[in-house]
CSV table of C-alpha atoms (C1' of nucleotides) in Angstrom, one decimal:
chain,number,residue,atom,x,y,z
A,1,UNK,CA,-61.1,10.1,-66.7
A,2,UNK,CA,-61.9,9.7,-63.4
A,3,UNK,CA,-61.9,13.2,-61.2
A,4,UNK,CA,-59.5,13.2,-58.4
A,5,UNK,CA,-61.9,15.2,-56.4
A,6,UNK,CA,-60.9,15.9,-52.7
A,7,UNK,CA,-61.9,14.3,-49.8
A,8,UNK,CA,-65.1,16.0,-48.6
A,9,UNK,CA,-65.2,17.8,-45.7
A,10,UNK,CA,-69.0,18.1,-44.4
A,11,UNK,CA,-69.4,16.0,-41.2
A,12,UNK,CA,-72.0,15.2,-39.0
A,13,UNK,CA,-72.5,12.8,-36.2
A,14,UNK,CA,-74.7,10.2,-36.3
A,15,UNK,CA,-77.6,11.3,-34.1
A,16,UNK,CA,-77.9,14.7,-36.1
A,17,UNK,CA,-77.5,12.8,-39.8
A,18,UNK,CA,-80.1,10.0,-39.3
A,19,UNK,CA,-82.5,12.5,-38.1
A,20,UNK,CA,-82.7,13.8,-41.4
A,21,UNK,CA,-82.0,10.8,-44.2
A,22,UNK,CA,-84.0,7.8,-44.9
A,23,UNK,CA,-81.8,5.5,-42.2
A,24,UNK,CA,-80.3,2.3,-42.9
A,25,UNK,CA,-80.4,-0.1,-40.3
A,26,UNK,CA,-76.8,0.0,-38.6
A,27,UNK,CA,-75.3,-3.2,-39.2
A,28,UNK,CA,-74.0,-3.5,-35.6
A,29,UNK,CA,-74.3,-1.9,-32.4
A,30,UNK,CA,-71.8,1.5,-32.2
A,31,UNK,CA,-70.1,1.2,-29.3
A,32,UNK,CA,-68.1,5.0,-29.8
A,33,UNK,CA,-69.6,7.5,-31.6
A,34,UNK,CA,-69.5,7.5,-35.4
A,35,UNK,CA,-70.1,10.0,-38.3
A,36,UNK,CA,-72.0,10.2,-41.2
A,37,UNK,CA,-69.7,11.6,-44.0
A,38,UNK,CA,-71.0,13.5,-47.0
A,39,UNK,CA,-69.1,13.1,-50.8
A,40,UNK,CA,-70.0,14.9,-53.7
A,41,UNK,CA,-70.0,12.8,-57.0
A,42,UNK,CA,-66.4,11.4,-57.6
A,43,UNK,CA,-65.3,11.8,-54.7
A,44,UNK,CA,-63.1,9.4,-53.3
A,45,UNK,CA,-63.6,7.2,-50.1
A,46,UNK,CA,-60.9,5.6,-49.8
A,47,UNK,CA,-57.9,4.7,-51.9
A,48,UNK,CA,-55.9,1.5,-52.7
A,49,UNK,CA,-52.8,1.0,-50.3
A,50,UNK,CA,-55.0,3.2,-47.5
A,51,UNK,CA,-54.6,1.5,-44.0
A,52,UNK,CA,-58.1,0.1,-43.6
A,53,UNK,CA,-59.5,1.7,-40.3
A,54,UNK,CA,-63.5,1.1,-40.8
A,55,UNK,CA,-66.1,0.2,-42.3
A,56,UNK,CA,-68.7,1.6,-44.4
A,57,UNK,CA,-72.5,2.1,-45.1
A,58,UNK,CA,-74.4,3.8,-47.6
A,59,UNK,CA,-77.1,6.0,-46.0
A,60,UNK,CA,-78.2,7.2,-49.3
A,61,UNK,CA,-76.2,7.8,-52.9
A,62,UNK,CA,-74.4,4.9,-54.5
A,63,UNK,CA,-70.7,3.8,-54.2
A,64,UNK,CA,-68.3,1.9,-57.0
A,65,UNK,CA,-65.4,-0.4,-55.9
A,66,UNK,CA,-63.0,-0.7,-58.3
A,67,UNK,CA,-59.2,-1.2,-59.1
A,68,UNK,CA,-57.2,-0.3,-62.1
A,69,UNK,CA,-54.0,-1.6,-64.2
A,70,UNK,CA,-51.2,0.7,-64.9
A,71,UNK,CA,-52.3,1.3,-68.3
A,72,UNK,CA,-55.4,3.0,-66.9
A,73,UNK,CA,-57.8,0.3,-67.7
A,74,UNK,CA,-60.7,0.2,-64.7
A,75,UNK,CA,-62.6,-2.7,-63.4
A,76,UNK,CA,-65.3,-2.1,-60.9
A,77,UNK,CA,-65.8,-5.3,-59.0
A,78,UNK,CA,-69.4,-3.8,-57.2
A,79,UNK,CA,-71.5,-0.6,-56.9
A,80,UNK,CA,-73.2,-0.3,-53.5
A,81,UNK,CA,-76.6,1.5,-52.6
A,82,UNK,CA,-78.2,2.7,-49.5
A,83,UNK,CA,-78.1,0.2,-46.6
A,84,UNK,CA,-75.4,-1.6,-47.8
A,85,UNK,CA,-71.9,-2.3,-46.2
A,86,UNK,CA,-68.4,-2.1,-48.0
A,87,UNK,CA,-64.9,-1.7,-47.0
A,88,UNK,CA,-63.8,-4.9,-45.5
A,89,UNK,CA,-60.3,-5.8,-46.3
A,90,UNK,CA,-58.0,-8.4,-45.6
A,91,UNK,CA,-54.3,-7.2,-44.3
A,92,UNK,CA,-55.6,-4.5,-42.8
A,93,UNK,CA,-55.2,-2.7,-46.0
A,94,UNK,CA,-57.4,-1.5,-48.9
A,95,UNK,CA,-57.0,-3.0,-51.9
A,96,UNK,CA,-59.3,-1.3,-53.8
A,97,UNK,CA,-60.6,2.2,-54.6
A,98,UNK,CA,-63.9,3.5,-53.5
A,99,UNK,CA,-65.7,6.6,-54.7
A,100,UNK,CA,-69.3,7.9,-54.4
A,101,UNK,CA,-70.9,7.7,-57.9
A,102,UNK,CA,-73.4,10.6,-56.9
A,103,UNK,CA,-73.7,12.5,-53.7
A,104,UNK,CA,-73.7,10.3,-51.1
A,105,UNK,CA,-73.9,10.1,-47.3
A,106,UNK,CA,-71.6,7.5,-45.7
A,107,UNK,CA,-72.0,5.8,-42.2
A,108,UNK,CA,-68.5,5.3,-41.2
A,109,UNK,CA,-67.7,2.7,-38.6
A,110,UNK,CA,-64.6,2.6,-36.8
A,111,UNK,CA,-64.4,-0.1,-34.3
A,112,UNK,CA,-62.0,-2.9,-33.7
A,113,UNK,CA,-63.5,-5.9,-35.1
A,114,UNK,CA,-63.7,-8.5,-32.0
A,115,UNK,CA,-65.2,-11.6,-31.7
A,116,UNK,CA,-68.6,-10.2,-32.0
A,117,UNK,CA,-68.3,-7.6,-34.6
A,118,UNK,CA,-66.6,-10.6,-36.4
A,119,UNK,CA,-70.2,-12.1,-35.7
A,120,UNK,CA,-72.1,-9.6,-37.1
A,121,UNK,CA,-70.1,-8.8,-40.4
A,122,UNK,CA,-68.9,-12.2,-41.3
A,123,UNK,CA,-72.5,-13.0,-43.2
A,124,UNK,CA,-71.9,-9.6,-44.9
A,125,UNK,CA,-68.8,-10.5,-46.1
A,126,UNK,CA,-69.8,-13.7,-47.7
A,127,UNK,CA,-72.7,-12.6,-49.1
A,128,UNK,CA,-70.3,-9.9,-50.9
A,129,UNK,CA,-68.0,-12.9,-51.7
A,130,UNK,CA,-70.8,-14.7,-53.4
A,131,UNK,CA,-72.1,-11.8,-55.3
A,132,UNK,CA,-68.4,-11.0,-56.4
A,133,UNK,CA,-68.1,-15.0,-57.7
A,134,UNK,CA,-71.4,-14.9,-59.3
A,135,UNK,CA,-70.1,-11.8,-61.0
A,136,UNK,CA,-67.0,-13.2,-62.6
A,137,UNK,CA,-69.8,-15.9,-64.2
A,138,UNK,CA,-71.2,-12.6,-66.1
A,139,UNK,CA,-68.2,-11.2,-67.0
A,140,UNK,CA,-66.1,-14.5,-67.9
A,141,UNK,CA,-69.1,-16.2,-69.9
A,142,UNK,CA,-71.7,-14.3,-70.8
A,143,UNK,CA,-72.2,-12.2,-74.2
A,144,UNK,CA,-71.9,-8.2,-74.1
A,145,UNK,CA,-76.4,-8.7,-74.2
A,146,UNK,CA,-76.5,-11.2,-71.3
A,147,UNK,CA,-74.4,-8.9,-69.4
A,148,UNK,CA,-76.5,-5.8,-69.5
A,149,UNK,CA,-79.2,-8.2,-68.9
A,150,UNK,CA,-78.1,-9.2,-65.7
A,151,UNK,CA,-77.3,-5.6,-65.0
A,152,UNK,CA,-80.4,-4.4,-65.5
A,153,UNK,CA,-82.4,-7.3,-63.3
A,154,UNK,CA,-79.7,-7.0,-60.9
A,155,UNK,CA,-80.8,-2.8,-60.4
A,156,UNK,CA,-84.8,-3.8,-60.7
A,157,UNK,CA,-84.2,-6.1,-57.7
A,158,UNK,CA,-81.7,-3.8,-55.8
A,159,UNK,CA,-84.6,-1.0,-56.4
A,160,UNK,CA,-87.5,-2.9,-54.7
A,161,UNK,CA,-88.6,-5.0,-57.7
A,162,UNK,CA,-90.3,-1.9,-59.4
A,163,UNK,CA,-89.5,-1.8,-63.0
A,164,UNK,CA,-88.7,1.7,-63.6
A,165,UNK,CA,-85.0,2.0,-62.4
A,166,UNK,CA,-82.8,5.3,-62.2
A,167,UNK,CA,-79.1,4.5,-62.8
A,168,UNK,CA,-76.8,6.5,-60.6
A,169,UNK,CA,-73.9,5.5,-62.7
A,170,UNK,CA,-72.7,6.6,-66.3
A,171,UNK,CA,-72.3,4.4,-69.4
A,172,UNK,CA,-68.2,4.2,-68.2
A,173,UNK,CA,-69.1,2.7,-64.5
A,174,UNK,CA,-71.8,0.1,-66.3
A,175,UNK,CA,-69.0,-0.9,-69.3
A,176,UNK,CA,-66.4,-0.7,-66.8
A,177,UNK,CA,-68.4,-3.0,-63.9
A,178,UNK,CA,-69.2,-5.3,-66.9
A,179,UNK,CA,-66.2,-5.9,-68.7
A,180,UNK,CA,-67.2,-3.9,-72.0
A,181,UNK,CA,-66.6,-0.5,-73.6
A,182,UNK,CA,-69.2,2.3,-73.6
A,183,UNK,CA,-70.2,1.7,-76.7
A,184,UNK,CA,-71.1,-1.6,-76.5
A,185,UNK,CA,-73.2,-1.0,-73.5
A,186,UNK,CA,-74.5,1.9,-75.5
A,187,UNK,CA,-75.6,-0.4,-78.4
A,188,UNK,CA,-77.2,-3.0,-76.4
A,189,UNK,CA,-79.0,-0.5,-74.6
A,190,UNK,CA,-80.3,0.6,-78.0
A,191,UNK,CA,-81.0,-2.9,-79.5
A,192,UNK,CA,-83.0,-3.9,-76.0
A,193,UNK,CA,-85.0,-0.8,-76.9
A,194,UNK,CA,-85.5,-1.7,-80.4
A,195,UNK,CA,-86.8,-5.0,-79.2
A,196,UNK,CA,-89.2,-3.4,-76.9
A,197,UNK,CA,-87.4,-4.8,-73.9
A,198,UNK,CA,-87.0,-1.3,-72.3
A,199,UNK,CA,-87.8,1.7,-72.5
A,200,UNK,CA,-85.6,5.2,-72.1
A,201,UNK,CA,-87.1,7.8,-70.3
A,202,UNK,CA,-84.0,9.1,-69.9
A,203,UNK,CA,-79.9,8.3,-70.8
A,204,UNK,CA,-80.0,7.1,-67.0
A,205,UNK,CA,-83.8,6.0,-66.6
A,206,UNK,CA,-84.9,2.7,-67.2
A,207,UNK,CA,-88.3,1.3,-67.5
A,208,UNK,CA,-87.9,-2.6,-67.9
A,209,UNK,CA,-91.3,-3.5,-69.9
A,210,UNK,CA,-90.0,-7.1,-70.7
A,211,UNK,CA,-88.7,-8.5,-67.8
A,212,UNK,CA,-88.7,-12.0,-68.6
A,213,UNK,CA,-87.1,-11.4,-71.6
A,214,UNK,CA,-84.2,-10.6,-69.8
A,215,UNK,CA,-84.4,-12.9,-67.5
A,216,UNK,CA,-84.5,-16.1,-69.7
A,217,UNK,CA,-81.2,-14.4,-71.3
A,218,UNK,CA,-79.3,-14.8,-68.1
A,219,UNK,CA,-80.1,-18.1,-68.1
B,1,UNK,CA,-68.1,-32.6,-70.0
B,2,UNK,CA,-67.6,-32.7,-66.3
B,3,UNK,CA,-67.5,-36.4,-64.5
B,4,UNK,CA,-70.1,-36.6,-62.0
B,5,UNK,CA,-68.2,-38.7,-59.8
B,6,UNK,CA,-70.0,-40.1,-56.6
B,7,UNK,CA,-69.4,-39.2,-53.3
B,8,UNK,CA,-66.2,-40.8,-52.0
B,9,UNK,CA,-66.0,-43.2,-49.9
B,10,UNK,CA,-62.8,-43.8,-47.7
B,11,UNK,CA,-62.9,-41.6,-44.7
B,12,UNK,CA,-60.3,-41.1,-41.8
B,13,UNK,CA,-60.5,-39.7,-38.5
B,14,UNK,CA,-58.3,-36.6,-38.6
B,15,UNK,CA,-56.0,-38.3,-35.8
B,16,UNK,CA,-55.1,-41.0,-38.2
B,17,UNK,CA,-55.0,-39.2,-41.3
B,18,UNK,CA,-52.7,-36.3,-40.0
B,19,UNK,CA,-50.3,-38.6,-39.3
B,20,UNK,CA,-50.0,-39.5,-42.6
B,21,UNK,CA,-50.5,-36.5,-44.8
B,22,UNK,CA,-48.2,-33.4,-45.0
B,23,UNK,CA,-50.2,-31.7,-42.1
B,24,UNK,CA,-51.8,-28.2,-42.9
B,25,UNK,CA,-52.1,-26.0,-39.9
B,26,UNK,CA,-56.0,-26.4,-38.8
B,27,UNK,CA,-57.5,-22.9,-39.4
B,28,UNK,CA,-59.2,-23.1,-35.8
B,29,UNK,CA,-59.4,-25.5,-32.7
B,30,UNK,CA,-61.7,-28.3,-33.6
B,31,UNK,CA,-64.4,-29.1,-30.5
B,32,UNK,CA,-65.4,-32.0,-32.0
B,33,UNK,CA,-63.9,-34.7,-33.8
B,34,UNK,CA,-63.6,-33.5,-37.8
B,35,UNK,CA,-62.6,-35.6,-40.5
B,36,UNK,CA,-60.2,-36.3,-43.6
B,37,UNK,CA,-61.8,-37.5,-46.3
B,38,UNK,CA,-60.2,-38.3,-49.5
B,39,UNK,CA,-61.6,-37.3,-52.8
B,40,UNK,CA,-60.5,-38.9,-56.5
B,41,UNK,CA,-60.2,-36.9,-59.4
B,42,UNK,CA,-63.8,-34.9,-60.8
B,43,UNK,CA,-65.4,-36.2,-57.7
B,44,UNK,CA,-67.6,-33.6,-56.4
B,45,UNK,CA,-67.5,-32.3,-52.8
B,46,UNK,CA,-70.2,-30.3,-52.8
B,47,UNK,CA,-73.0,-28.8,-54.9
B,48,UNK,CA,-74.9,-25.8,-55.9
B,49,UNK,CA,-78.3,-25.8,-53.7
B,50,UNK,CA,-77.0,-28.4,-50.9
B,51,UNK,CA,-77.2,-26.9,-47.3
B,52,UNK,CA,-74.0,-25.6,-46.1
B,53,UNK,CA,-72.7,-26.9,-43.4
B,54,UNK,CA,-69.0,-27.2,-43.0
B,55,UNK,CA,-66.0,-25.8,-44.0
B,56,UNK,CA,-62.7,-27.3,-46.1
B,57,UNK,CA,-59.3,-27.5,-45.5
B,58,UNK,CA,-57.1,-29.0,-48.6
B,59,UNK,CA,-55.1,-31.4,-47.0
B,60,UNK,CA,-53.4,-32.3,-50.4
B,61,UNK,CA,-54.3,-32.4,-54.1
B,62,UNK,CA,-56.6,-29.3,-55.7
B,63,UNK,CA,-60.1,-28.0,-55.5
B,64,UNK,CA,-62.1,-26.1,-58.3
B,65,UNK,CA,-64.8,-24.1,-57.3
B,66,UNK,CA,-67.2,-23.1,-60.2
B,67,UNK,CA,-70.7,-22.5,-61.3
B,68,UNK,CA,-72.4,-23.5,-64.1
B,69,UNK,CA,-74.9,-21.6,-67.0
B,70,UNK,CA,-77.9,-23.3,-68.2
B,71,UNK,CA,-76.4,-24.5,-71.3
B,72,UNK,CA,-73.1,-25.8,-69.5
B,73,UNK,CA,-70.8,-22.7,-69.7
B,74,UNK,CA,-68.6,-23.0,-67.0
B,75,UNK,CA,-67.0,-20.2,-64.8
B,76,UNK,CA,-64.3,-21.5,-62.0
B,77,UNK,CA,-63.6,-18.9,-59.7
B,78,UNK,CA,-60.9,-19.9,-57.8
B,79,UNK,CA,-58.4,-23.0,-57.3
B,80,UNK,CA,-57.3,-24.2,-53.9
B,81,UNK,CA,-54.4,-26.1,-52.9
B,82,UNK,CA,-52.8,-28.1,-49.9
B,83,UNK,CA,-53.9,-25.4,-46.8
B,84,UNK,CA,-56.4,-23.2,-48.2
B,85,UNK,CA,-59.8,-23.1,-46.7
B,86,UNK,CA,-63.0,-23.0,-48.7
B,87,UNK,CA,-66.6,-23.9,-48.3
B,88,UNK,CA,-68.3,-20.9,-46.9
B,89,UNK,CA,-71.2,-19.5,-48.2
B,90,UNK,CA,-74.1,-17.1,-47.4
B,91,UNK,CA,-77.6,-18.1,-46.3
B,92,UNK,CA,-76.6,-21.4,-45.0
B,93,UNK,CA,-76.3,-22.9,-48.6
B,94,UNK,CA,-73.7,-23.5,-50.8
B,95,UNK,CA,-74.0,-21.0,-54.1
B,96,UNK,CA,-71.4,-23.1,-55.9
B,97,UNK,CA,-70.1,-26.4,-56.8
B,98,UNK,CA,-66.9,-27.7,-55.6
B,99,UNK,CA,-64.8,-30.8,-57.1
B,100,UNK,CA,-61.2,-32.3,-56.3
B,101,UNK,CA,-59.3,-31.9,-59.7
B,102,UNK,CA,-57.4,-34.6,-58.6
B,103,UNK,CA,-57.2,-37.1,-56.0
B,104,UNK,CA,-57.2,-34.9,-53.0
B,105,UNK,CA,-57.5,-35.1,-48.9
B,106,UNK,CA,-59.7,-32.9,-47.5
B,107,UNK,CA,-60.2,-32.1,-43.9
B,108,UNK,CA,-64.3,-30.9,-42.7
B,109,UNK,CA,-64.8,-28.4,-40.3
B,110,UNK,CA,-68.5,-29.2,-38.7
B,111,UNK,CA,-68.6,-26.6,-36.0
B,112,UNK,CA,-71.7,-23.9,-35.8
B,113,UNK,CA,-69.9,-21.0,-36.2
B,114,UNK,CA,-69.9,-19.0,-32.8
B,115,UNK,CA,-68.2,-15.4,-32.6
B,116,UNK,CA,-64.8,-17.0,-31.9
B,117,UNK,CA,-64.8,-18.9,-35.3
B,118,UNK,CA,-66.2,-16.1,-36.8
B,119,UNK,CA,-63.1,-13.8,-35.8
B,120,UNK,CA,-61.1,-16.7,-37.0
B,121,UNK,CA,-61.9,-17.0,-40.2
B,122,UNK,CA,-63.7,-13.9,-40.9
B,123,UNK,CA,-59.8,-12.7,-42.4
B,124,UNK,CA,-60.0,-16.0,-44.4
B,125,UNK,CA,-63.2,-15.1,-46.2
B,126,UNK,CA,-61.8,-11.4,-46.5
B,127,UNK,CA,-58.8,-12.7,-48.4
B,128,UNK,CA,-61.3,-15.0,-50.6
B,129,UNK,CA,-63.1,-11.7,-51.0
B,130,UNK,CA,-59.9,-9.6,-52.3
B,131,UNK,CA,-58.9,-12.5,-54.6
B,132,UNK,CA,-62.4,-12.8,-56.4
B,133,UNK,CA,-62.3,-9.1,-57.0
B,134,UNK,CA,-59.1,-9.4,-58.0
B,135,UNK,CA,-59.8,-12.0,-60.7
B,136,UNK,CA,-62.5,-9.9,-62.1
B,137,UNK,CA,-60.1,-7.4,-62.9
B,138,UNK,CA,-58.0,-10.3,-64.8
B,139,UNK,CA,-60.8,-11.8,-66.6
B,140,UNK,CA,-62.5,-8.3,-67.3
B,141,UNK,CA,-60.1,-6.3,-68.3
B,142,UNK,CA,-57.1,-8.1,-69.7
B,143,UNK,CA,-56.1,-10.0,-72.7
B,144,UNK,CA,-55.8,-13.6,-73.2
B,145,UNK,CA,-51.5,-13.5,-72.7
B,146,UNK,CA,-52.3,-11.0,-69.5
B,147,UNK,CA,-54.8,-13.3,-68.1
B,148,UNK,CA,-52.4,-16.7,-68.8
B,149,UNK,CA,-49.2,-14.8,-67.4
B,150,UNK,CA,-51.4,-13.7,-64.6
B,151,UNK,CA,-52.4,-17.5,-63.9
B,152,UNK,CA,-49.0,-18.8,-64.4
B,153,UNK,CA,-47.5,-16.2,-61.7
B,154,UNK,CA,-50.2,-17.0,-59.2
B,155,UNK,CA,-49.7,-20.5,-59.8
B,156,UNK,CA,-45.6,-19.5,-59.1
B,157,UNK,CA,-46.2,-17.9,-56.0
B,158,UNK,CA,-48.4,-20.5,-54.6
B,159,UNK,CA,-46.1,-23.1,-55.0
B,160,UNK,CA,-43.6,-21.4,-52.6
B,161,UNK,CA,-42.2,-19.0,-56.0
B,162,UNK,CA,-40.1,-22.1,-57.5
B,163,UNK,CA,-39.8,-22.0,-61.0
B,164,UNK,CA,-41.0,-25.3,-61.8
B,165,UNK,CA,-44.6,-25.8,-61.3
B,166,UNK,CA,-46.8,-28.5,-61.6
B,167,UNK,CA,-50.2,-27.5,-62.4
B,168,UNK,CA,-52.8,-30.2,-61.3
B,169,UNK,CA,-55.8,-28.8,-63.7
B,170,UNK,CA,-56.8,-29.4,-67.4
B,171,UNK,CA,-56.6,-26.6,-70.2
B,172,UNK,CA,-60.0,-26.9,-69.9
B,173,UNK,CA,-60.0,-26.0,-66.4
B,174,UNK,CA,-57.6,-23.0,-67.0
B,175,UNK,CA,-59.8,-21.7,-69.9
B,176,UNK,CA,-63.1,-21.7,-67.4
B,177,UNK,CA,-60.8,-20.1,-65.0
B,178,UNK,CA,-59.6,-17.5,-67.2
B,179,UNK,CA,-62.7,-17.0,-69.3
B,180,UNK,CA,-61.1,-18.6,-72.4
B,181,UNK,CA,-61.3,-21.2,-74.4
B,182,UNK,CA,-58.8,-24.0,-74.8
B,183,UNK,CA,-57.7,-23.5,-77.8
B,184,UNK,CA,-56.6,-19.9,-76.6
B,185,UNK,CA,-55.1,-20.7,-73.7
B,186,UNK,CA,-52.8,-23.4,-75.6
B,187,UNK,CA,-52.0,-21.1,-78.2
B,188,UNK,CA,-51.0,-18.7,-75.4
B,189,UNK,CA,-49.1,-21.2,-74.1
B,190,UNK,CA,-47.1,-22.1,-77.3
B,191,UNK,CA,-46.0,-18.0,-77.9
B,192,UNK,CA,-44.7,-18.1,-74.7
B,193,UNK,CA,-43.0,-21.1,-75.2
B,194,UNK,CA,-41.9,-19.6,-78.7
B,195,UNK,CA,-40.8,-16.5,-77.1
B,196,UNK,CA,-38.8,-18.2,-74.5
B,197,UNK,CA,-40.7,-16.9,-71.4
B,198,UNK,CA,-41.4,-20.6,-70.3
B,199,UNK,CA,-40.3,-24.5,-70.5
B,200,UNK,CA,-42.9,-27.0,-71.1
B,201,UNK,CA,-41.4,-30.4,-69.9
B,202,UNK,CA,-45.0,-32.0,-70.2
B,203,UNK,CA,-48.1,-30.7,-70.9
B,204,UNK,CA,-48.8,-29.8,-67.1
B,205,UNK,CA,-45.2,-28.9,-65.8
B,206,UNK,CA,-44.3,-25.6,-67.1
B,207,UNK,CA,-40.9,-23.9,-66.3
B,208,UNK,CA,-41.1,-20.6,-66.0
B,209,UNK,CA,-38.3,-19.1,-67.5
B,210,UNK,CA,-38.5,-15.4,-67.5
B,211,UNK,CA,-40.6,-14.3,-64.5
B,212,UNK,CA,-39.9,-10.6,-65.5
B,213,UNK,CA,-41.3,-11.2,-68.9
B,214,UNK,CA,-44.8,-12.4,-67.2
B,215,UNK,CA,-44.9,-10.2,-64.8
B,216,UNK,CA,-44.5,-6.9,-67.0
B,217,UNK,CA,-47.7,-8.0,-68.9
B,218,UNK,CA,-49.6,-7.9,-65.6
B,219,UNK,CA,-49.0,-4.8,-65.0
C,1,DC,C1',-53.3,-52.4,-80.8
C,2,DG,C1',-57.2,-49.6,-80.5
C,3,DA,C1',-59.8,-46.2,-78.1
C,4,DA,C1',-60.4,-42.3,-75.3
C,5,DC,C1',-59.1,-37.9,-73.9
C,6,DC,C1',-55.7,-34.0,-73.7
C,7,DG,C1',-53.4,-30.8,-75.9
C,8,DT,C1',-52.1,-28.6,-80.2
C,9,DT,C1',-52.1,-26.4,-84.4
C,10,DG,C1',-54.8,-24.2,-88.9
C,11,DA,C1',-58.8,-21.8,-90.8
C,12,DT,C1',-62.3,-18.8,-90.5
C,13,DG,C1',-65.8,-16.0,-88.7
C,14,DG,C1',-68.5,-12.8,-85.5
C,15,DC,C1',-68.6,-10.2,-81.4
C,16,DT,C1',-66.9,-6.4,-79.6
C,17,DG,C1',-63.2,-2.9,-79.4
C,18,DT,C1',-61.6,0.9,-81.5
C,19,DC,C1',-61.7,5.5,-84.1
C,20,DA,C1',-64.2,9.2,-85.3
C,21,DA,C1',-68.5,12.0,-85.6
C,22,DT,C1',-73.3,13.2,-84.5
C,23,DT,C1',-77.0,14.1,-81.7
C,24,DT,C1',-78.7,14.1,-76.6
C,25,DT,C1',-78.6,15.4,-72.1
C,26,DG,C1',-78.6,18.1,-68.0
C,27,DG,C1',-76.7,22.1,-66.0
C,28,DT,C1',-76.2,27.6,-66.3
C,29,DG,C1',-77.1,31.8,-67.1
C,30,DG,C1',-79.2,35.6,-69.4
D,1,DC,C1',-88.7,30.5,-70.2
D,2,DC,C1',-85.0,30.1,-73.7
D,3,DA,C1',-80.4,30.1,-75.5
D,4,DC,C1',-76.2,27.8,-75.0
D,5,DC,C1',-72.6,25.0,-73.3
D,6,DA,C1',-69.8,20.9,-72.0
D,7,DA,C1',-70.3,16.4,-70.6
D,8,DA,C1',-72.4,12.2,-72.0
D,9,DA,C1',-74.7,8.8,-74.9
D,10,DT,C1',-75.2,6.9,-79.4
D,11,DT,C1',-74.5,5.4,-83.6
D,12,DG,C1',-71.6,3.9,-88.0
D,13,DA,C1',-67.3,2.1,-90.2
D,14,DC,C1',-63.6,-0.9,-89.4
D,15,DA,C1',-60.2,-4.0,-87.3
D,16,DG,C1',-58.7,-7.1,-84.1
D,17,DC,C1',-58.8,-10.7,-81.1
D,18,DC,C1',-61.0,-14.4,-79.7
D,19,DA,C1',-64.3,-18.1,-80.5
D,20,DT,C1',-65.6,-22.3,-83.5
D,21,DC,C1',-65.0,-25.5,-86.0
D,22,DA,C1',-61.8,-29.0,-87.9
D,23,DA,C1',-57.8,-32.1,-88.1
D,24,DC,C1',-53.9,-33.9,-86.2
D,25,DG,C1',-50.5,-36.1,-82.7
D,26,DG,C1',-49.4,-37.9,-78.1
D,27,DT,C1',-50.0,-40.3,-73.5
D,28,DT,C1',-53.0,-43.5,-71.3
D,29,DC,C1',-55.0,-47.1,-70.5
D,30,DG,C1',-57.9,-51.5,-71.4
DNA sequence: CGAACCGTTGATGGCTGTCAATTTTGGTGG
DNA sequence: CCACCAAAATTGACAGCCATCAACGGTTCG
């Protein structure tokens, strides 16, 4: 199901890449040269069990963080888009997989974590924790329609509150994020369209017509 | 459903309490006097929206961290037992509720978070993040039986891998943790008992008879 | 002894997963 | 520009798991 693409090879120093891509503000000041690496769709950024030795920041594109069960069931615990930092792990080891959803550029910070760095990234880690726990409420206690509504609103918010959103991820990704099947996700999309809550200008291009209607579903 | 008990009043300085309770190692060296506070069952430790100004460590007892939907649906994102630290929040504000499950003693650290503290608690926060994301896989992608099995194994591990576990929490709590109803939780317990995986010496006293059988369900 | 709470068990229905077929989309090459 | 193709998405039929509603047993406490 998941393409196991080889690691991407293209590499630029930050100085070069920074001049060309919409620059996201670095989370902490680099003390050594760091890189911006490009990944094509479905390329693995790191894998479960790998030694964790860096932090990652999305320059452009999108990333999924996920975990697998032995039989292939997958749970995506987070999506990350431009500007967001990911890759902190306990035990110096990655407990999850990270893959590029589409063509993406990732800035990689390889510093060891000293006290100053810790102070800078702690808030980011805590935000991720809050997000994960909030997502738990969605997945654990909300209906399929409520989950999709919450997802759409989250996407709207992340893309600057503009009502026209362009989803980087497939229905499969959305399902694995929300704990649903693709069919259920698709059916909810259709139902929302039917009710006039959204418009689909393409499979992954969604216009939010009635934000309030969606918002009222999430309580 | 949830008793809104008033804040507990009994307060001791750490020096006194530390001599009497099974001392959990402090996570970081206190620079000011800190307290151990006692809470009775269902007492609120902090509430959603409150200003966050401390970290908490369980001396004894157990704590649930949860969030509510408007209609009362509840998702418990974590349980905490002796030794564990909780209460870190983003934005200087609590996004969740914390309540004592049973009579509990909580050590409260009120230091501001400077760089050294951040370095000390970052690993703890990261561990919490990993836990939350792993729990997401359980809730999002596993069946009722698999969820309960995962829960029981987690409890076994936390109580030192002894096969006789004493659950602090009710079936309602377990259900709200696993994203299930109490009836389903109860039915799974019965099924496990029937199959000889567990023995129930009391409603909340569980002997794990076949760890491997449970473990094999969680993949 | 009665009340309240917790946990268990049973009957039933609905939501969502599964399986399958079809349509749409997006990309490629003629 | 259009035809063609593979992948993605949609839609339908059906089944199964789990939620809901309900009744009952056990325990604790006043």
